[in-house]
Short mmCIF file of N, CA and C and ligand atoms in Angstrom, two decimals:
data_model
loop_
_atom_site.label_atom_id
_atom_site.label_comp_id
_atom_site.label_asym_id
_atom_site.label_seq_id
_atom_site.Cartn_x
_atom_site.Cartn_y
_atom_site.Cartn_z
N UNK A 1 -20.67 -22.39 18.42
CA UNK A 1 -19.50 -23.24 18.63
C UNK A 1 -19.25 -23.43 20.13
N UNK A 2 -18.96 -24.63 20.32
CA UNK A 2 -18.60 -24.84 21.99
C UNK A 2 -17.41 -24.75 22.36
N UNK A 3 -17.50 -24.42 23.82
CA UNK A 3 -16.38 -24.59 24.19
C UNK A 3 -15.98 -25.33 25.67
N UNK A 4 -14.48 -25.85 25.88
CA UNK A 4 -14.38 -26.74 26.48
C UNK A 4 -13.69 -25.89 27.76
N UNK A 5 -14.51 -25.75 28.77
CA UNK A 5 -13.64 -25.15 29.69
C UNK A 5 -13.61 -26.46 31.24
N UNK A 6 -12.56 -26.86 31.72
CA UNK A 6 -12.32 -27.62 32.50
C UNK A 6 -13.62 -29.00 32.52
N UNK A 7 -14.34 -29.15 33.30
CA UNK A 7 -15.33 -30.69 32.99
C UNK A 7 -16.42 -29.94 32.32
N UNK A 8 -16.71 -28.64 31.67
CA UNK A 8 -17.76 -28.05 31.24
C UNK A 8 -17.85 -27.38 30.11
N UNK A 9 -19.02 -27.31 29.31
CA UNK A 9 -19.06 -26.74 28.07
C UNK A 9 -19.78 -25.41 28.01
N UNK A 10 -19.52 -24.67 27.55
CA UNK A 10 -19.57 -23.39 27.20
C UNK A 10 -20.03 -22.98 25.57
N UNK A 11 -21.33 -22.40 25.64
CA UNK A 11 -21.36 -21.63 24.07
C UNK A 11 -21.17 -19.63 23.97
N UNK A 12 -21.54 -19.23 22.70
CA UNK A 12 -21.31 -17.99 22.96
C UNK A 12 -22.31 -17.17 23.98
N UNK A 13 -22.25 -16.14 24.12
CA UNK A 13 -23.31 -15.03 24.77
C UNK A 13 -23.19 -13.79 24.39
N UNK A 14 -22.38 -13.27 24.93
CA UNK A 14 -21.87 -11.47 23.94
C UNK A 14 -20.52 -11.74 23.49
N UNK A 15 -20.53 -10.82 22.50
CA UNK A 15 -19.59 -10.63 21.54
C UNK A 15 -18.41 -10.18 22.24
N UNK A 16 -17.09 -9.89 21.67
CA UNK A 16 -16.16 -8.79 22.28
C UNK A 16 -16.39 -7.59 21.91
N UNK A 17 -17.05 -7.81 20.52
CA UNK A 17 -17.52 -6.49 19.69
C UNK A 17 -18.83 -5.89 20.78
N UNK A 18 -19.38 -6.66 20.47
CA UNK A 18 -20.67 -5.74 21.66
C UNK A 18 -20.35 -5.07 23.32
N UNK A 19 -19.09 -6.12 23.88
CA UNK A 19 -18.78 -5.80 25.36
C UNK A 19 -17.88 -4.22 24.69
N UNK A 20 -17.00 -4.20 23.55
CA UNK A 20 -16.40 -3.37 23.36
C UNK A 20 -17.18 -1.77 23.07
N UNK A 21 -18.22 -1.93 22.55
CA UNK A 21 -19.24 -0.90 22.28
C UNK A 21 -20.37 -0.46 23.38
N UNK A 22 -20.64 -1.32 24.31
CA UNK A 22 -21.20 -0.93 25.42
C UNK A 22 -20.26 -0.32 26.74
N UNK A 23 -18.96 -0.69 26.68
CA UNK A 23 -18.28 -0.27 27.56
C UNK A 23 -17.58 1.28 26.87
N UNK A 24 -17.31 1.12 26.00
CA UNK A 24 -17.55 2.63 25.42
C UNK A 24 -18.47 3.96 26.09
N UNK A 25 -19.77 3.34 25.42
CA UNK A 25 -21.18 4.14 25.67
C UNK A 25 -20.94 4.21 27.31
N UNK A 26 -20.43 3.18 28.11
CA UNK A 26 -20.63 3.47 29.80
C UNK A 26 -19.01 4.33 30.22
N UNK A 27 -18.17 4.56 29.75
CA UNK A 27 -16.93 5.30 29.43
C UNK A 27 -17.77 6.85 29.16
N UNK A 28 -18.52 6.74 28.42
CA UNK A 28 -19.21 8.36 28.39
C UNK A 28 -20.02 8.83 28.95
N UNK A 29 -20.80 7.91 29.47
CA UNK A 29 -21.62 8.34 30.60
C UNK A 29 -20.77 8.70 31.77
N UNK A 30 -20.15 8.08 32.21
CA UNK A 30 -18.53 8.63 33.46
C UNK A 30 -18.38 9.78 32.72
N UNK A 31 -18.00 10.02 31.89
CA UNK A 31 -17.22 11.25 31.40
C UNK A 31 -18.34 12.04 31.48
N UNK A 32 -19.41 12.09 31.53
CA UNK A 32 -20.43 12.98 31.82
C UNK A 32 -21.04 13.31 32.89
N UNK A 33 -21.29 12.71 33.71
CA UNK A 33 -21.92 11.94 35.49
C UNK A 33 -20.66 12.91 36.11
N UNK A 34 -19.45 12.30 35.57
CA UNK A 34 -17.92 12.99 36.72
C UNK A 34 -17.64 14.40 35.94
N UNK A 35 -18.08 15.21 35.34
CA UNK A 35 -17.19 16.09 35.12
C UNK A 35 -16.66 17.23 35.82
N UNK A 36 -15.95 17.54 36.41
CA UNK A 36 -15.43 18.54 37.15
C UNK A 36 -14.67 18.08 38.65
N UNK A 37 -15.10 16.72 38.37
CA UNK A 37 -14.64 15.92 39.09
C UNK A 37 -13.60 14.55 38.94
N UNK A 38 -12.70 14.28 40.18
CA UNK A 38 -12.26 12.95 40.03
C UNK A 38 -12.39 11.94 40.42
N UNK A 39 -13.11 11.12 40.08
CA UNK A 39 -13.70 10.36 40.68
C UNK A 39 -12.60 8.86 40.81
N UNK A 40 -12.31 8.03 41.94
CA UNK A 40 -11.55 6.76 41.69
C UNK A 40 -12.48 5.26 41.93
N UNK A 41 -11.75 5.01 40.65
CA UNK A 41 -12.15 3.59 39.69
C UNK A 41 -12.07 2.75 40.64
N UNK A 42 -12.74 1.82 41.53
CA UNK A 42 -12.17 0.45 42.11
C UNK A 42 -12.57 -0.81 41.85
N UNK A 43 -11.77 -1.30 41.41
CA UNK A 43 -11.79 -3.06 40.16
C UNK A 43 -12.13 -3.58 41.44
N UNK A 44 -13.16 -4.42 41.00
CA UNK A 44 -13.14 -6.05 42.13
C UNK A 44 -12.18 -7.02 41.84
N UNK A 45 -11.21 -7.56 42.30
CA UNK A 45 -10.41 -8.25 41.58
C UNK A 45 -11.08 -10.04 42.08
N UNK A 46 -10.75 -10.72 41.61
CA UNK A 46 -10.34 -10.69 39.50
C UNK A 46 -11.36 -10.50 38.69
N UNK A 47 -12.26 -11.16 39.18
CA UNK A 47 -13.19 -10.89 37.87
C UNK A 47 -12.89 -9.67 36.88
N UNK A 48 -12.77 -8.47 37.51
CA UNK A 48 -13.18 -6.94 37.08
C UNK A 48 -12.22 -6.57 36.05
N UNK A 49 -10.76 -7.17 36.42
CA UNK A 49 -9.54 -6.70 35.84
C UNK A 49 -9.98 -6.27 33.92
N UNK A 50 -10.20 -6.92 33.28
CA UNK A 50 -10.25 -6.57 31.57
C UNK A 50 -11.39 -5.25 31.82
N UNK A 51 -12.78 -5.27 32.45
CA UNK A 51 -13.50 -4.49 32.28
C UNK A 51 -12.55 -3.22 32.63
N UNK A 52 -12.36 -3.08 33.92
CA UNK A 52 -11.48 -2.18 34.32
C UNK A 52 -11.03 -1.11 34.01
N UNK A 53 -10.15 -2.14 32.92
CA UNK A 53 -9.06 -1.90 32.24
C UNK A 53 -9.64 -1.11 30.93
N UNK A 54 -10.03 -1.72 30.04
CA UNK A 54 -11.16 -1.17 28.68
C UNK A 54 -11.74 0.06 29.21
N UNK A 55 -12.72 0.33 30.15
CA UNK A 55 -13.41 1.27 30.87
C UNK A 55 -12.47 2.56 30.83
N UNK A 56 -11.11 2.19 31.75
CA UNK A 56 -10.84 3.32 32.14
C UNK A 56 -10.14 4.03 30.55
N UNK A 57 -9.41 3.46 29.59
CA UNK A 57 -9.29 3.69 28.37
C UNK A 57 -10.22 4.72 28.13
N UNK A 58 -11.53 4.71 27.82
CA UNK A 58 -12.44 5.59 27.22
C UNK A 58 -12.85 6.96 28.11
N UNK A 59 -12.07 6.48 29.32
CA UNK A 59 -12.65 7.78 30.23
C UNK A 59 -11.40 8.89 30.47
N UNK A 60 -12.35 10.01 29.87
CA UNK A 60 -11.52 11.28 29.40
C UNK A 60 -11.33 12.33 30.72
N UNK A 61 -12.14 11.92 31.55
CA UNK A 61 -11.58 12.94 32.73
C UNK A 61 -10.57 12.84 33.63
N UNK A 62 -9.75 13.35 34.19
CA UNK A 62 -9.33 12.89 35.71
C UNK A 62 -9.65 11.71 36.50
N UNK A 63 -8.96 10.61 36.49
CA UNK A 63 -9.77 9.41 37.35
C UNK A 63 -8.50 8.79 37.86
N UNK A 64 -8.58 7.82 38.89
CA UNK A 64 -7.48 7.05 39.60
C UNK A 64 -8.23 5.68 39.81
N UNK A 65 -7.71 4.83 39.71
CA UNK A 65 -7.56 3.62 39.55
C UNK A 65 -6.98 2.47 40.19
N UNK A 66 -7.83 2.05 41.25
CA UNK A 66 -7.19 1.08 42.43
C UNK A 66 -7.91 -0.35 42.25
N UNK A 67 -7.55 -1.04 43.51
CA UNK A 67 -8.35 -2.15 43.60
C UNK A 67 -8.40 -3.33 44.76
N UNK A 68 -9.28 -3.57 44.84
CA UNK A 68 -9.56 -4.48 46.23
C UNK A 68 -9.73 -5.92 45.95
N UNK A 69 -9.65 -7.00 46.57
CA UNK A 69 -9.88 -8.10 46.13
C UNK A 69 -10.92 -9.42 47.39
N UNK A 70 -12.05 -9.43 46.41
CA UNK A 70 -12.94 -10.38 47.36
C UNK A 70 -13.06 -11.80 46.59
N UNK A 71 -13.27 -12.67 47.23
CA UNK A 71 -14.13 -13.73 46.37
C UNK A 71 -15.02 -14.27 47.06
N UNK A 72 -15.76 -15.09 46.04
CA UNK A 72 -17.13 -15.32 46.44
C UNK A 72 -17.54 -16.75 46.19
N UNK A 73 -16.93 -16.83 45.11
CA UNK A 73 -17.84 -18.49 44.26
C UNK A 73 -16.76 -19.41 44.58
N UNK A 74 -15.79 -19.86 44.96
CA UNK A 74 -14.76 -20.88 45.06
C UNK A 74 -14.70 -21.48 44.11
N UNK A 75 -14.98 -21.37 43.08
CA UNK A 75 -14.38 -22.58 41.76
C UNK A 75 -16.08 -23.22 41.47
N UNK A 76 -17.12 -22.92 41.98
CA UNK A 76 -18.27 -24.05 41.41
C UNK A 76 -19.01 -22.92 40.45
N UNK A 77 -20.33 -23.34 40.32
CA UNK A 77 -21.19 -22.17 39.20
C UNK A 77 -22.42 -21.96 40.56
N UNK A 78 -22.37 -21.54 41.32
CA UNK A 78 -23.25 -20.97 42.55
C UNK A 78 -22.24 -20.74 43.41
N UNK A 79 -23.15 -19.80 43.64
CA UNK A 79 -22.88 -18.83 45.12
C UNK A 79 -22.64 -19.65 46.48
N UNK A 80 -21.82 -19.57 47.27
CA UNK A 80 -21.68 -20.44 48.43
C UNK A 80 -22.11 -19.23 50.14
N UNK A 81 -22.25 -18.22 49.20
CA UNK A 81 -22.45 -17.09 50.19
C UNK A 81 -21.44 -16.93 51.12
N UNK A 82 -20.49 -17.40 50.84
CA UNK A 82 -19.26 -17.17 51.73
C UNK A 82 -18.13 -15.80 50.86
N UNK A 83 -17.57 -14.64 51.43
CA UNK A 83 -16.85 -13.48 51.00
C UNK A 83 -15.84 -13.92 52.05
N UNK A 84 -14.71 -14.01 50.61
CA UNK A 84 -13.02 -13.63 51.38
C UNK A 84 -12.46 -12.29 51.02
N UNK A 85 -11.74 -12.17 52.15
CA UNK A 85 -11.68 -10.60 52.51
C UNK A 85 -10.31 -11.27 51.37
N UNK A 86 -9.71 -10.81 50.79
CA UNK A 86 -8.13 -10.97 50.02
C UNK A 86 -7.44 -10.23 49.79
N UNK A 87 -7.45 -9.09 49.34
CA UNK A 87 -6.92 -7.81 50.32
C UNK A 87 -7.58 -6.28 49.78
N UNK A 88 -7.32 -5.24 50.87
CA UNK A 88 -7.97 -3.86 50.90
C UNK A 88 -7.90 -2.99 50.18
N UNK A 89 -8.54 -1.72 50.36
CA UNK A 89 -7.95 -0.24 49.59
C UNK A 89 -6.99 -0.34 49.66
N UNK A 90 -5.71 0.35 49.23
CA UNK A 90 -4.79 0.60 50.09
C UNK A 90 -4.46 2.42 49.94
N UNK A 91 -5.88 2.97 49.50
CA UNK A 91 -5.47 4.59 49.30
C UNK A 91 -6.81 4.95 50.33
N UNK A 92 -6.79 6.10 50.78
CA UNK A 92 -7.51 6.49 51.74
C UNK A 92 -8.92 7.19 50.74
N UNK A 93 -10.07 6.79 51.07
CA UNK A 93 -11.52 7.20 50.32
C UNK A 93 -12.33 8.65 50.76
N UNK A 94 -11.81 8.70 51.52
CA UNK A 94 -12.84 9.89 52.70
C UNK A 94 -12.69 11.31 51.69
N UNK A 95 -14.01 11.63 51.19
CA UNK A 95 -14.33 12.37 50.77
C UNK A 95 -14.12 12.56 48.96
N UNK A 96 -13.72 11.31 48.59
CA UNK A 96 -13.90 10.97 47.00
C UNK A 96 -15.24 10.31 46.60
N UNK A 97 -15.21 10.50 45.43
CA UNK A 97 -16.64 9.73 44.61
C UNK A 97 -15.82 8.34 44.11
N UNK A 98 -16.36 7.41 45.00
CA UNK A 98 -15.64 6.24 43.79
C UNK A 98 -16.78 5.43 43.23
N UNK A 99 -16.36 4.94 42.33
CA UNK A 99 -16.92 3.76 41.38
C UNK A 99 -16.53 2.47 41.73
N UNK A 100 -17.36 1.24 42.18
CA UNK A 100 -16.16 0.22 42.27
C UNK A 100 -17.04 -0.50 41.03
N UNK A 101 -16.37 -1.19 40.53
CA UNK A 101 -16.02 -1.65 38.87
C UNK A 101 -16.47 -3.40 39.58
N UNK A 102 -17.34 -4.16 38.86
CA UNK A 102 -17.54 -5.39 38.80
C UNK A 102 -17.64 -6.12 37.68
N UNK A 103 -17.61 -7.72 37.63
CA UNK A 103 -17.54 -8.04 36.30
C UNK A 103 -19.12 -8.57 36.57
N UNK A 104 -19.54 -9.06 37.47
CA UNK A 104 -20.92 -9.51 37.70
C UNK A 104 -21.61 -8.96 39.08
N UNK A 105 -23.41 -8.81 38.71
CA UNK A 105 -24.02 -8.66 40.00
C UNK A 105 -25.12 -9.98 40.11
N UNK A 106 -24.83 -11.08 41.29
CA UNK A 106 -25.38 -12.12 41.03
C UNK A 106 -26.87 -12.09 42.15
N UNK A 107 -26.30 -12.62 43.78
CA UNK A 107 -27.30 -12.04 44.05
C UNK A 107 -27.75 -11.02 44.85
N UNK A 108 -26.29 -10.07 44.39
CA UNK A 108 -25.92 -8.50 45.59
C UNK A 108 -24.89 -8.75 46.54
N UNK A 109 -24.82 -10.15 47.02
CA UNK A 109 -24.37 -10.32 48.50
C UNK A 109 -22.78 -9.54 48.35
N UNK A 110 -22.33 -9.85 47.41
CA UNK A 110 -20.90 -9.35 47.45
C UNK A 110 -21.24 -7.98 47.31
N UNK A 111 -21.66 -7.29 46.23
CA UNK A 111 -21.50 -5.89 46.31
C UNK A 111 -22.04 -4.93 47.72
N UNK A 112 -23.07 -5.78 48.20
CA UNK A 112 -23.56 -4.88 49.24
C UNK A 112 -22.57 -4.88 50.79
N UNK A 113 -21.97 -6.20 50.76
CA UNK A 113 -20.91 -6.21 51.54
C UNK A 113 -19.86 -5.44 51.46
N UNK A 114 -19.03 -4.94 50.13
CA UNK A 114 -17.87 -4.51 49.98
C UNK A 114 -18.62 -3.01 50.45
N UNK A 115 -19.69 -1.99 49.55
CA UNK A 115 -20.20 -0.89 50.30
C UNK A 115 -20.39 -0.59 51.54
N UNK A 116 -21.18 -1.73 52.03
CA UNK A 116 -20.87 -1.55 53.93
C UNK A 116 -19.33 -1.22 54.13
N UNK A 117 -18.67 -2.05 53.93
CA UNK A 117 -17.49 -2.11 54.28
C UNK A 117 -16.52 -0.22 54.06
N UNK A 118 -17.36 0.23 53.12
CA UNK A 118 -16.09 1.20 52.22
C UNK A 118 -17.37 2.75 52.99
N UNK A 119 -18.58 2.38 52.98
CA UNK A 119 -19.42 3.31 53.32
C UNK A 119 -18.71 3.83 54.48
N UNK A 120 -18.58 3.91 55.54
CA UNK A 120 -17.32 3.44 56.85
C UNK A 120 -16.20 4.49 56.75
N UNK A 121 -15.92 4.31 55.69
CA UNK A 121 -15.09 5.09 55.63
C UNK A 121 -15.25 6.92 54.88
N UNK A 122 -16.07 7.02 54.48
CA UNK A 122 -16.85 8.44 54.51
C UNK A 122 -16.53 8.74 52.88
N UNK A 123 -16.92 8.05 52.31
CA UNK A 123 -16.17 8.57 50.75
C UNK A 123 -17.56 9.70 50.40
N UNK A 124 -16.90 10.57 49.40
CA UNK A 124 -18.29 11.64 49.30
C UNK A 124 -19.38 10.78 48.82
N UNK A 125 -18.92 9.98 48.01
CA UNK A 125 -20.10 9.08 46.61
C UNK A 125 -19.76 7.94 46.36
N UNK A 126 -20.73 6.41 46.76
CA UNK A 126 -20.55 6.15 45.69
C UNK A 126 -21.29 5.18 44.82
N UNK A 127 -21.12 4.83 43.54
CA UNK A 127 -21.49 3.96 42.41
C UNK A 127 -21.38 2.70 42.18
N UNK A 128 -22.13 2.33 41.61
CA UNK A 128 -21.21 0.67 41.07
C UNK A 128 -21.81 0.35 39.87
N UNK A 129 -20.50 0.30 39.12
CA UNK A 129 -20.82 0.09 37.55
C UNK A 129 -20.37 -1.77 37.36
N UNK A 130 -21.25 -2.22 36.88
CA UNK A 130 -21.09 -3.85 36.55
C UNK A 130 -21.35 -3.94 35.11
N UNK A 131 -20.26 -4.88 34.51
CA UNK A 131 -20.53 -5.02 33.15
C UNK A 131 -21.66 -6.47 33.28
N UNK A 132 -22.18 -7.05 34.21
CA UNK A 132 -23.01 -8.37 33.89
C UNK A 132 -24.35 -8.11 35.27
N UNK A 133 -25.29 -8.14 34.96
CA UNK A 133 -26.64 -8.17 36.01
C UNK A 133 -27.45 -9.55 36.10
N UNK A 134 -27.47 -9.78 36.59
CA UNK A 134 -28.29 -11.33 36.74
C UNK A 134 -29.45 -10.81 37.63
N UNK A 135 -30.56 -9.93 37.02
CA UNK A 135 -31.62 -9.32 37.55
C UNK A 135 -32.71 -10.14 38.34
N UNK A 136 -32.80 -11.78 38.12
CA UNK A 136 -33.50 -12.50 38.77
C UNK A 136 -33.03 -13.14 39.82
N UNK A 137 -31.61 -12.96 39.74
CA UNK A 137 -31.09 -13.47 40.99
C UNK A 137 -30.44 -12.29 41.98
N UNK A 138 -30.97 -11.36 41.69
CA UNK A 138 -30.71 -10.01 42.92
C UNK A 138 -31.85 -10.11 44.34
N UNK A 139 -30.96 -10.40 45.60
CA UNK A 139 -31.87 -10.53 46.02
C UNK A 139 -32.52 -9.07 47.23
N UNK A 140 -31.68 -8.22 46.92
CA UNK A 140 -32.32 -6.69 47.23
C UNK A 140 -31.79 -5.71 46.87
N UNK A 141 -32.36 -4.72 46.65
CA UNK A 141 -31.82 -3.80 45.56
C UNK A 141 -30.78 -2.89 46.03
N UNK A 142 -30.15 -2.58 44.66
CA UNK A 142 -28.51 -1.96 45.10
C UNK A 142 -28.70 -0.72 44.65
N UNK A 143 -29.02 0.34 45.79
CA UNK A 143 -29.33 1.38 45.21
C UNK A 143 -28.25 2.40 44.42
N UNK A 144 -26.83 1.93 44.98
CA UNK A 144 -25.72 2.43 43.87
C UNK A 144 -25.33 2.00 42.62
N UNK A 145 -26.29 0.95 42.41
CA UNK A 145 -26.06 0.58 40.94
C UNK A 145 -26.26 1.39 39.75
N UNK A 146 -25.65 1.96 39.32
CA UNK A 146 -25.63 3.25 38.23
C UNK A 146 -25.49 2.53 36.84
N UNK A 147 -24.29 1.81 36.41
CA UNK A 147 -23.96 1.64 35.58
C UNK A 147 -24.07 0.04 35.41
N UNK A 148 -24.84 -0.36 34.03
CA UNK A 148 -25.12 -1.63 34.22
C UNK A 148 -24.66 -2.29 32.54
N UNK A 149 -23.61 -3.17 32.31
CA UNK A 149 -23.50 -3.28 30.80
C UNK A 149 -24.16 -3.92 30.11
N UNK A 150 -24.70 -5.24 30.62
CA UNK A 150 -25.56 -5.94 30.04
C UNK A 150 -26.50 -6.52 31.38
N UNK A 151 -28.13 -6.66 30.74
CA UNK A 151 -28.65 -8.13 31.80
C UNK A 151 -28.47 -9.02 31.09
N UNK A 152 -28.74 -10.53 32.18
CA UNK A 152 -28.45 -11.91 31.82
C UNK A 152 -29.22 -12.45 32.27
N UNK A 153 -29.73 -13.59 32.37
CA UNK A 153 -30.33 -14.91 32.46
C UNK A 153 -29.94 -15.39 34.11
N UNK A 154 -30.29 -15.88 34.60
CA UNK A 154 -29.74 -16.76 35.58
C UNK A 154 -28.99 -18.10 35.27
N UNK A 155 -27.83 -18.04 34.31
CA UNK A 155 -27.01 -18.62 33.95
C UNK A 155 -25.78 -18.79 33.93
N UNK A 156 -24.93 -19.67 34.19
CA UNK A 156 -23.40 -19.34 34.75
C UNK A 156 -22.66 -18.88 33.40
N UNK A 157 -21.87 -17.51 33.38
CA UNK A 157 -20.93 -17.41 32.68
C UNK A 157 -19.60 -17.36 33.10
N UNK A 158 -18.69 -17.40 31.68
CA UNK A 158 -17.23 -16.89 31.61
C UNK A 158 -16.66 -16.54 30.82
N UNK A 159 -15.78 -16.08 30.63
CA UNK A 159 -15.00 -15.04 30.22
C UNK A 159 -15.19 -13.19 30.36
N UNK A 160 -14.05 -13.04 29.30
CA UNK A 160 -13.78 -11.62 29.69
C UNK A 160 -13.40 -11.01 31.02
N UNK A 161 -12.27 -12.35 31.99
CA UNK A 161 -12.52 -11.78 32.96
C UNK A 161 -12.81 -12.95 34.07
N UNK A 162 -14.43 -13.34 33.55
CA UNK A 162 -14.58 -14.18 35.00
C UNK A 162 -14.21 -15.61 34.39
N UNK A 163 -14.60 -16.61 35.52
CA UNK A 163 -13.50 -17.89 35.08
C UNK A 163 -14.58 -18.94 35.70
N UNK A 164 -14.66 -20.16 35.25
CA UNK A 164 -15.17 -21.10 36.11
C UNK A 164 -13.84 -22.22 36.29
N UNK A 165 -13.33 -22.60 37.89
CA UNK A 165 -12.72 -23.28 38.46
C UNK A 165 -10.82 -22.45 37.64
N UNK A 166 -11.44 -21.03 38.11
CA UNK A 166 -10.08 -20.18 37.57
C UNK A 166 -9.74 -20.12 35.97
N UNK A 167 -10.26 -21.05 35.08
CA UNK A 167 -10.31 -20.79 33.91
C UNK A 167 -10.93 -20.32 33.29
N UNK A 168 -10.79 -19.38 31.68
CA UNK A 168 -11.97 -18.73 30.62
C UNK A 168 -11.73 -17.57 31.05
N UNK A 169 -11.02 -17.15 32.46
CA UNK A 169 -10.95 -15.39 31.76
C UNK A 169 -10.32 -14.71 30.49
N UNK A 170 -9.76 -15.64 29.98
CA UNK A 170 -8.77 -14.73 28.80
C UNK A 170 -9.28 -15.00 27.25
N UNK A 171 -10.76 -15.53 27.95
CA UNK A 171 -11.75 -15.42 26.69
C UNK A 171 -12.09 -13.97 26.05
N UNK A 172 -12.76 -13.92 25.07
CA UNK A 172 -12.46 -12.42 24.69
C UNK A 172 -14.10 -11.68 24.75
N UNK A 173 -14.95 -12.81 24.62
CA UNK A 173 -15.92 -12.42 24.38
C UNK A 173 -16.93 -13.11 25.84
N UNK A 174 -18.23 -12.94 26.77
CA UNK A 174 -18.68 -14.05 27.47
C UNK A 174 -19.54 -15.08 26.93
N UNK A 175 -19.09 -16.11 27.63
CA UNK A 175 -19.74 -17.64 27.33
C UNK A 175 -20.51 -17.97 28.41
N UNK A 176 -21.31 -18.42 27.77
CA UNK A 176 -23.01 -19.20 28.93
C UNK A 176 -22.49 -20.76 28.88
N UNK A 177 -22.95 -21.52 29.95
CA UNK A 177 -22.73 -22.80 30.50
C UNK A 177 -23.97 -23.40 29.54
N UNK A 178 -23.54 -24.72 29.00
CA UNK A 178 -24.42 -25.38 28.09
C UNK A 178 -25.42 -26.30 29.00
N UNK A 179 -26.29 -26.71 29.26
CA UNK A 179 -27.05 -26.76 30.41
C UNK A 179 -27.26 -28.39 29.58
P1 IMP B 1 -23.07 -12.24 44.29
O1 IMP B 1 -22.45 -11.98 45.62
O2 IMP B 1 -24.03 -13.40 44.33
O3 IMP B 1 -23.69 -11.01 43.66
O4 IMP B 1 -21.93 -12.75 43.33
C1 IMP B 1 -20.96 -11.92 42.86
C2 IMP B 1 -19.67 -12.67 42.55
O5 IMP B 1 -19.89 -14.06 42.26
C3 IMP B 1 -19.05 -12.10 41.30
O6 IMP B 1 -18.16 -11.05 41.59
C4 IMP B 1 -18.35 -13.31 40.70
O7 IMP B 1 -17.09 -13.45 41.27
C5 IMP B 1 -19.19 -14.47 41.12
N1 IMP B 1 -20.18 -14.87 40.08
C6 IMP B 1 -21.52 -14.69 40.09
N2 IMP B 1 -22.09 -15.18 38.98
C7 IMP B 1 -21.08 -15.71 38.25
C8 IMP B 1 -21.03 -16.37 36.96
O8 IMP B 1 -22.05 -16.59 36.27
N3 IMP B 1 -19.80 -16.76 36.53
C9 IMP B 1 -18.65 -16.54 37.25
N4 IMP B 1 -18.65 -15.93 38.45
C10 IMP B 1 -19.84 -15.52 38.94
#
C-alpha cells in the first residue's frame, strides 16, 4: 500500500512489529555490554526521538538519557554534507560510557562528526547504536558502531522517527521512497 508523503510516494519496508522486536533484542544486549555500569543514552535529535524512547523502555540497568541535536539532510532525500550544530550536551561526559542513539547511518559524515566533537571531551566509552545502516553508502568505517537494527538499501526512508521535508515521522512502521 502507498503512501502519500508531501510530493512523494512511499511503500512499506519494516514493520512496527519487527522495529519493535529488534529493538528489544538491542535493549538486551545494553543490558548485557553495561552491566555494572551506567552508561548515558544520547538521542540524535530528531530523527532518534521514538527509537530512543522504545530502547530505553527495555533497558533494565541504570542509564540516563540526554540529547543533542544536529541536522544534516535539509528537507531533500540526499545528503548535502552540510551539519548544523542545533544544540549541545548539556550534562558533562568526562569519564562516562555513552551510547549516542541514531535513527540512520547514511554516509558516516554525521556520526563521525558528532564523536570528534564529544571524543574531546574525555568520556570513558563510547558506542553508537543506529536503528537503520545504509552499508553501501558508508563512506569509512565507524569503529563505534556496536549496535546496528537493521541494514538497508541505498534508499530514502521514513518514518518511525525520520521524515522527508519534516513529514512521516509519526509513521509507525519505516517506508522506502517509490522510485
Ligand atoms: P550521514 O551523515 O550521511 O550518515 O546521514 C545521517 C543523517 O542524514 C541522519 O541522521 C538523517 O538525519 C539523515 N538521513 C540519511 N538517510 C536518510 C533517509 O533515508 N531518510 C531520512 N533521513 C536520512
Amino acid at each position: 500500500m502507498k503512501t502519500n508523503i508531501a510530493d512523494l510516494y512511499f511503500e512499506p519496508l519494516i514493520g512496527a512489529e519487527a522495529i519493535d522486536k529488534r529493538t528489544t533484542e538491542i535493549a538486551k544486549q545494553i543490558n548485557a555490554d553495561y552491566k555494572d555500569r551506567t552508561p548515558v543514552l544520547v538521542g540524535v535529535l530528531n530523527g532518534s526521538f521514538l527509537f530512543t524512547a522504545d530502547l530505553i523502555k527495555n533497558i533494565e540497568i541504570p542509564v540516563e538519557v540526554t540529547f543533542t541535536k544536529l541536522a544534516s539532510y535539509y528537507g531533500g532525500t540526499s545528503t548535502t554534507r552540510k551539519i548544523r550544530d542545533d544544540f549541545d550536551l548539556t550534562i558533562n561526559i568526562k569519564g562516562r560510557d555513552i551510547i549516542l542513539v541514531e535513527d540512520i547511518v547514511d554516509t558516516g559524515n554525521t556520526i563521525h562528526y558528532l564523536i570528534d566533537k564529544l571524543k574531546v571531551r574525555e568520556p570513558a566509552s563510547i558506542t553508537v547504536c543506529t536503528l537503520l545502516l545504509k552499508p553501501k553508502a558508508l563512506e569509512s568505517a565507524v569503529p563505534e558502531l556496536k549496535y546496528i537494527g537493521f541494514e538497508i538499501e541505498n534508499e530514502f526512508v521514513v518514518g518511525y522517527g525520520l521524515d522527508y521535508k519534516e513529514l512521516g515521522r509519526n509513521l509507525k512502521g519505516i517506508y522506502k521512497k517509490v522510485s
